[in-house]
Amino acid sequence: LAYVKLHSLLQTTSAPRRDEACYLLGKLETPLRRSLDSRSETFSWLVPIIRTLMDQCYETLQLQQFLPSLPPTNGSPTFYEDFQLFCTTPEWRGFIEKHVQPTMAQFEMDTFARSHDLMSNFWNACYDAMMSSSQRREQEKAASRKLFQELVLEPAAKRCKAENARHANVLKQTNNQHSTVLKQWRSLCRLLTSPRSAWADRNPPEVRWKLSSAETYSRMRLKLVPNLNFDQHLEASALRDNLGADHLQNPAESLPLAMAKEAKVSELEDDQLAEEDLPVLDSQAEPKEQNQREKLVVSEDCELITTVAVVPGRLEVTTQHVYFYDGSSEKEETEGGIGYDFKRPLSHLREVHLRRYNLRRSALELFFIDQANYFLNFRKKVRNKVYSCILGLRPPNQTYFGSRSPQELLKASGLTQ
């Protein structure tokens, strides 16, 4: 069936070009030779196709020059037998090998290149069409989103903002009205329960006073008026004294009294070393060798007090250095690095003074020869122990050794002479 269709195409179409005719002859040569070798009936199907092709391309293929012994193709009754014998001659073999096959190979290469170009152009066109369609879809989506935002989101946001403003205005007006009514009610109550009114209170509350806002031409306020909104600021006082918020619900009577006793300036017993600390100071007063190994003398938990933070940590005093290790969970970035750790030679220590922190006698302040100072807060019973241990090490640059109280320190400094 394929041979018949190819034969009909050759008869109905125009004469093919030289490269096309060589391509057809080259492709038909292989089955033609196989059919001759096997003496099959395929040869009878191929002969009409080759005859028609050679008849149409006689001049194009220059058959008269390359195949002078070719049997006549136009109307010869013995062409079938003559061509069968001619296909075995060297003339036909040479024509196929020298002229047909090179032209067929070049035609295949050109056809492949053209088909590749056509396919690449086709895929490029498909890709461009796809990208243009995707860009068009993206533009349509962006336009729809913009339209949705303009028609739905922005009006809804404006409406919500206006509604929130209206609600806040209503709440503000309601609060103002309530405060005005409450102020008028309190004024009426004070009027009716004043000492000269009909319903005078037999046990009137204590009257608190404050300066009036009225001023003279010299901007002086010379008048006292009742303070109707007096506040003792108990919460702020509790926070200042480190009592916490629970102190307002469960106040302790003895704690403020104990703090008041501790804050009395006249009682100076805790600002000096106790008698049991003196043997420690005397036992550590022996001179130390310069090349001895560093040994730990005292290690206590404490707090480093700065202007902006209270840093929990640990103080360690050795025979050669003073160490502080920052024990906070989240260390802050400082000028010296991360955290408030420090290591200072004991030989640079110039002065050690007893200090108070939150009115409690529980702090020490260390001064060094480079004008650096550290304020450390301990537990109350630990402070004197650390102080006596530092004095017992006899730092070479320390100014005062034998003084025990602030009075003796002031006297030993010579500032009063």
PDB file of N, CA and C in Angstrom, residues 5 33 88 102 151-152 155 170 173-174 208 268 281 385-386:
ATOM      1  N   LYS A   5       0.966   4.405  -2.800  1.00  0.00           N
ATOM      2  CA  LYS A   5       0.798   5.823  -2.460  1.00  0.00           C
ATOM      3  C   LYS A   5       1.985   6.648  -2.930  1.00  0.00           C
ATOM      4  N   ARG A  33      18.093  -3.688  -3.723  1.00  0.00           N
ATOM      5  CA  ARG A  33      19.170  -4.654  -3.740  1.00  0.00           C
ATOM      6  C   ARG A  33      18.800  -5.911  -2.956  1.00  0.00           C
ATOM      7  N   THR A  88      22.657  -4.801 -11.613  1.00  0.00           N
ATOM      8  CA  THR A  88      23.824  -5.572 -11.190  1.00  0.00           C
ATOM      9  C   THR A  88      25.112  -5.086 -11.845  1.00  0.00           C
ATOM     10  N   PRO A 102      26.175  10.686  -1.696  1.00  0.00           N
ATOM     11  CA  PRO A 102      26.630  11.973  -1.128  1.00  0.00           C
ATOM     12  C   PRO A 102      25.546  13.038  -1.142  1.00  0.00           C
ATOM     13  N   LEU A 151     -12.073  48.575  45.951  1.00  0.00           N
ATOM     14  CA  LEU A 151     -13.517  48.520  46.119  1.00  0.00           C
ATOM     15  C   LEU A 151     -13.961  47.898  47.434  1.00  0.00           C
ATOM     16  N   VAL A 152     -13.094  47.026  48.044  1.00  0.00           N
ATOM     17  CA  VAL A 152     -13.522  46.292  49.238  1.00  0.00           C
ATOM     18  C   VAL A 152     -12.659  46.627  50.451  1.00  0.00           C
ATOM     19  N   PRO A 155     -12.357  50.656  51.520  1.00  0.00           N
ATOM     20  CA  PRO A 155     -13.580  51.143  52.183  1.00  0.00           C
ATOM     21  C   PRO A 155     -13.838  50.459  53.521  1.00  0.00           C
ATOM     22  N   VAL A 170     -17.261  57.913  72.005  1.00  0.00           N
ATOM     23  CA  VAL A 170     -18.390  57.640  72.899  1.00  0.00           C
ATOM     24  C   VAL A 170     -17.904  57.251  74.285  1.00  0.00           C
ATOM     25  N   GLN A 173     -16.630  60.365  76.053  1.00  0.00           N
ATOM     26  CA  GLN A 173     -17.735  61.197  76.532  1.00  0.00           C
ATOM     27  C   GLN A 173     -18.407  60.577  77.751  1.00  0.00           C
ATOM     28  N   THR A 174     -18.569  59.238  77.716  1.00  0.00           N
ATOM     29  CA  THR A 174     -19.188  58.560  78.865  1.00  0.00           C
ATOM     30  C   THR A 174     -18.327  58.692  80.118  1.00  0.00           C
ATOM     31  N   ARG A 208      -6.237  66.782 104.407  1.00  0.00           N
ATOM     32  CA  ARG A 208      -4.917  66.953 103.805  1.00  0.00           C
ATOM     33  C   ARG A 208      -4.922  68.241 102.988  1.00  0.00           C
ATOM     34  N   LEU A 268      25.695  52.642 115.146  1.00  0.00           N
ATOM     35  CA  LEU A 268      26.815  52.401 114.246  1.00  0.00           C
ATOM     36  C   LEU A 268      27.511  51.076 114.533  1.00  0.00           C
ATOM     37  N   LEU A 281      41.448  38.917 111.125  1.00  0.00           N
ATOM     38  CA  LEU A 281      42.263  40.008 110.601  1.00  0.00           C
ATOM     39  C   LEU A 281      43.687  39.908 111.102  1.00  0.00           C
ATOM     40  N   LYS A 385      32.527  39.474 106.991  1.00  0.00           N
ATOM     41  CA  LYS A 385      33.491  38.408 106.742  1.00  0.00           C
ATOM     42  C   LYS A 385      34.358  38.728 105.534  1.00  0.00           C
ATOM     43  N   VAL A 386      33.740  39.172 104.435  1.00  0.00           N
ATOM     44  CA  VAL A 386      34.493  39.519 103.232  1.00  0.00           C
ATOM     45  C   VAL A 386      35.401  40.704 103.503  1.00  0.00           C
TER      46      VAL A 386
END
